[in-house]
Amino acid sequence: MPMKAGIKKLDLQGLVTLALLVAMNVVLQKISFGPATVKVGLGFIGSALLAYYFGPFWGGIGAVLSDLLKSAVFGVEGGFFPGFILSAIVGVVIYALFLYQKPIKWWRIIASTLLVTLVVNVLMNTYWIHLLYGLDLRAAFLQRILKELITPWIQIVVLYVILNALQRVKIRR
């Protein structure tokens, strides 16, 4: 069966690598602190790696699998909510637009991280939290804004260090 334009078929090594990154993403998503409305965690690393190695399509599928596995294995505070799956996909797609099959540059990491922060964390996730917990949208936004002004800068540095280190390792992409 021929593949659609731009979507590469995964071989066994690619499938195994995707599975490892999905598992790693599930674990990284669980490492966080703070209340649900302003949770700070390491899930961004898994999303960026899925995007860097697999692009928007397979990376997005990895994001969906990660979110579903995390929900099934660990449960979700407040119950399962499909909006967060959409957020995970959009986050990986944004990272992929800047990182997939491209050299690691500061501006790419800054742009992708700030865009994920604005679109996914500030807009989408705040709206999902508003729907899920019944918080006033303005109150939810004000609760989260300080975190979203600080954490992207830490994420940028962490991603730059990790992606540069991985770029030197010969993992087939």
Short mmCIF file of C-alpha atoms in Angstrom, two decimals:
data_model
loop_
_atom_site.label_atom_id
_atom_site.label_comp_id
_atom_site.label_asym_id
_atom_site.label_seq_id
_atom_site.Cartn_x
_atom_site.Cartn_y
_atom_site.Cartn_z
CA MET A 1 0.00 0.00 0.00
CA PRO A 2 1.62 3.31 -1.04
CA MET A 3 2.11 5.98 1.61
CA LYS A 4 0.51 9.40 1.34
CA ALA A 5 2.74 12.31 0.34
CA GLY A 6 5.31 13.18 3.00
CA ILE A 7 4.43 10.40 5.45
CA LYS A 8 7.24 7.90 5.77
CA LYS A 9 6.54 4.29 6.57
CA LEU A 10 8.18 3.17 9.81
CA ASP A 11 10.52 0.20 9.71
CA LEU A 12 11.06 -2.00 12.76
CA GLN A 13 13.87 0.17 14.13
CA GLY A 14 11.72 3.27 13.72
CA LEU A 15 8.79 1.60 15.43
CA VAL A 16 10.96 0.48 18.35
CA THR A 17 12.46 3.97 18.67
CA LEU A 18 8.98 5.50 18.60
CA ALA A 19 7.85 3.06 21.31
CA LEU A 20 10.86 3.96 23.47
CA LEU A 21 10.18 7.68 23.08
CA VAL A 22 6.49 7.13 23.88
CA ALA A 23 7.46 5.23 27.06
CA MET A 24 9.97 7.93 27.97
CA ASN A 25 7.35 10.61 27.34
CA VAL A 26 4.88 8.85 29.65
CA VAL A 27 7.47 8.82 32.44
CA LEU A 28 8.54 12.43 31.81
CA GLN A 29 4.91 13.58 31.89
CA LYS A 30 4.57 12.08 35.36
CA ILE A 31 7.50 14.09 36.73
CA SER A 32 5.90 17.34 37.76
CA PHE A 33 5.03 19.45 40.74
CA GLY A 34 2.38 21.98 41.69
CA PRO A 35 -1.41 21.91 41.60
CA ALA A 36 -3.22 20.87 38.40
CA THR A 37 -3.85 24.46 37.32
CA VAL A 38 -0.16 25.48 37.40
CA LYS A 39 1.64 22.15 37.10
CA VAL A 40 5.31 22.36 36.04
CA GLY A 41 6.91 19.23 34.59
CA LEU A 42 9.28 17.56 32.16
CA GLY A 43 6.74 16.43 29.56
CA PHE A 44 7.99 19.06 27.12
CA ILE A 45 11.21 17.03 26.66
CA GLY A 46 9.33 13.97 25.43
CA SER A 47 7.18 16.07 23.09
CA ALA A 48 10.21 17.82 21.62
CA LEU A 49 12.03 14.51 21.11
CA LEU A 50 9.04 12.94 19.38
CA ALA A 51 8.92 15.98 17.08
CA TYR A 52 12.69 16.05 16.50
CA TYR A 53 12.96 12.38 15.56
CA PHE A 54 9.59 11.66 13.94
CA GLY A 55 8.09 14.89 12.65
CA PRO A 56 4.49 16.05 12.91
CA PHE A 57 2.69 12.86 11.78
CA TRP A 58 4.45 10.05 13.65
CA GLY A 59 5.38 12.42 16.48
CA GLY A 60 1.71 13.36 16.81
CA ILE A 61 0.74 9.70 16.91
CA GLY A 62 3.40 9.21 19.59
CA ALA A 63 1.89 12.10 21.55
CA VAL A 64 -1.58 10.52 21.37
CA LEU A 65 -0.22 7.14 22.48
CA SER A 66 1.73 8.77 25.33
CA ASP A 67 -1.33 10.60 26.60
CA LEU A 68 -3.56 7.53 26.37
CA LEU A 69 -0.97 5.30 28.06
CA LYS A 70 -0.40 7.83 30.82
CA SER A 71 -4.15 8.01 31.43
CA ALA A 72 -4.58 4.21 31.35
CA VAL A 73 -1.58 3.33 33.51
CA PHE A 74 -1.47 6.18 36.01
CA GLY A 75 -4.94 7.68 35.83
CA VAL A 76 -5.51 11.39 35.40
CA GLU A 77 -6.23 13.97 38.05
CA GLY A 78 -9.76 15.21 37.36
CA GLY A 79 -10.53 12.33 34.97
CA PHE A 80 -9.70 11.70 31.33
CA PHE A 81 -10.26 14.71 29.07
CA PRO A 82 -9.70 14.49 25.28
CA GLY A 83 -8.78 18.17 24.97
CA PHE A 84 -5.38 17.42 26.44
CA ILE A 85 -4.75 14.87 23.67
CA LEU A 86 -5.39 17.64 21.16
CA SER A 87 -2.96 19.85 23.10
CA ALA A 88 -0.32 17.11 23.00
CA ILE A 89 -0.70 16.74 19.23
CA VAL A 90 -0.53 20.49 18.61
CA GLY A 91 2.56 20.78 20.83
CA VAL A 92 4.42 18.06 18.92
CA VAL A 93 3.37 19.53 15.56
CA ILE A 94 4.68 22.97 16.56
CA TYR A 95 7.98 21.52 17.76
CA ALA A 96 8.23 19.44 14.56
CA LEU A 97 7.75 22.48 12.32
CA PHE A 98 10.90 23.97 13.82
CA LEU A 99 13.01 20.94 14.74
CA TYR A 100 12.28 17.97 12.46
CA GLN A 101 15.14 17.35 10.02
CA LYS A 102 16.59 20.78 10.76
CA PRO A 103 19.83 21.83 12.44
CA ILE A 104 19.61 22.72 16.10
CA LYS A 105 19.67 26.51 16.44
CA TRP A 106 18.82 28.73 19.37
CA TRP A 107 16.19 30.61 17.38
CA ARG A 108 14.37 27.38 16.42
CA ILE A 109 14.18 26.24 20.03
CA ILE A 110 13.15 29.69 21.28
CA ALA A 111 10.45 30.10 18.60
CA SER A 112 9.02 26.60 19.02
CA THR A 113 9.02 26.76 22.82
CA LEU A 114 7.40 30.19 22.95
CA LEU A 115 4.80 29.14 20.38
CA VAL A 116 3.98 25.95 22.32
CA THR A 117 3.78 28.02 25.50
CA LEU A 118 1.40 30.54 23.95
CA VAL A 119 -0.82 28.27 21.83
CA VAL A 120 -0.86 25.07 23.88
CA ASN A 121 -0.16 26.05 27.48
CA VAL A 122 -1.69 29.52 27.71
CA LEU A 123 -4.60 29.25 25.30
CA MET A 124 -5.59 25.60 24.89
CA ASN A 125 -4.71 24.13 28.29
CA THR A 126 -6.11 27.10 30.19
CA TYR A 127 -9.37 26.65 28.29
CA TRP A 128 -9.39 22.90 29.01
CA ILE A 129 -8.80 23.59 32.72
CA HIS A 130 -11.65 26.11 32.62
CA LEU A 131 -13.96 23.45 31.12
CA LEU A 132 -12.73 20.62 33.33
CA TYR A 133 -12.70 22.35 36.72
CA GLY A 134 -15.31 25.04 36.11
CA LEU A 135 -12.87 27.83 36.91
CA ASP A 136 -13.55 31.30 35.67
CA LEU A 137 -11.50 31.64 32.46
CA ARG A 138 -9.88 34.90 33.57
CA ALA A 139 -9.04 33.45 36.99
CA ALA A 140 -7.54 30.33 35.38
CA PHE A 141 -5.48 32.50 33.05
CA LEU A 142 -4.23 34.74 35.88
CA GLN A 143 -3.36 31.67 37.96
CA ARG A 144 -1.22 30.22 35.15
CA ILE A 145 0.35 33.32 33.60
CA LEU A 146 3.29 33.69 36.04
CA LYS A 147 4.35 30.08 35.43
CA GLU A 148 4.03 30.57 31.66
CA LEU A 149 6.21 33.68 31.79
CA ILE A 150 9.03 31.87 33.62
CA THR A 151 9.14 28.20 32.58
CA PRO A 152 9.68 28.61 28.81
CA TRP A 153 13.12 30.12 29.39
CA ILE A 154 14.17 27.13 31.46
CA GLN A 155 12.70 24.78 28.84
CA ILE A 156 14.64 26.54 26.09
CA VAL A 157 17.97 25.95 27.82
CA VAL A 158 17.12 22.34 28.71
CA LEU A 159 16.01 21.55 25.13
CA TYR A 160 19.09 23.18 23.63
CA VAL A 161 21.41 21.12 25.82
CA ILE A 162 19.53 17.84 25.23
CA LEU A 163 19.09 18.28 21.47
CA ASN A 164 22.71 19.30 20.98
CA ALA A 165 23.86 16.25 22.90
CA LEU A 166 21.56 13.97 20.89
CA GLN A 167 22.70 15.53 17.63
CA ARG A 168 26.20 14.19 18.34
CA VAL A 169 24.87 10.68 19.00
CA LYS A 170 24.27 8.70 15.83
CA ILE A 171 20.64 7.71 16.24
CA ARG A 172 19.08 7.09 12.87
CA ARG A 173 16.27 9.55 12.18
#
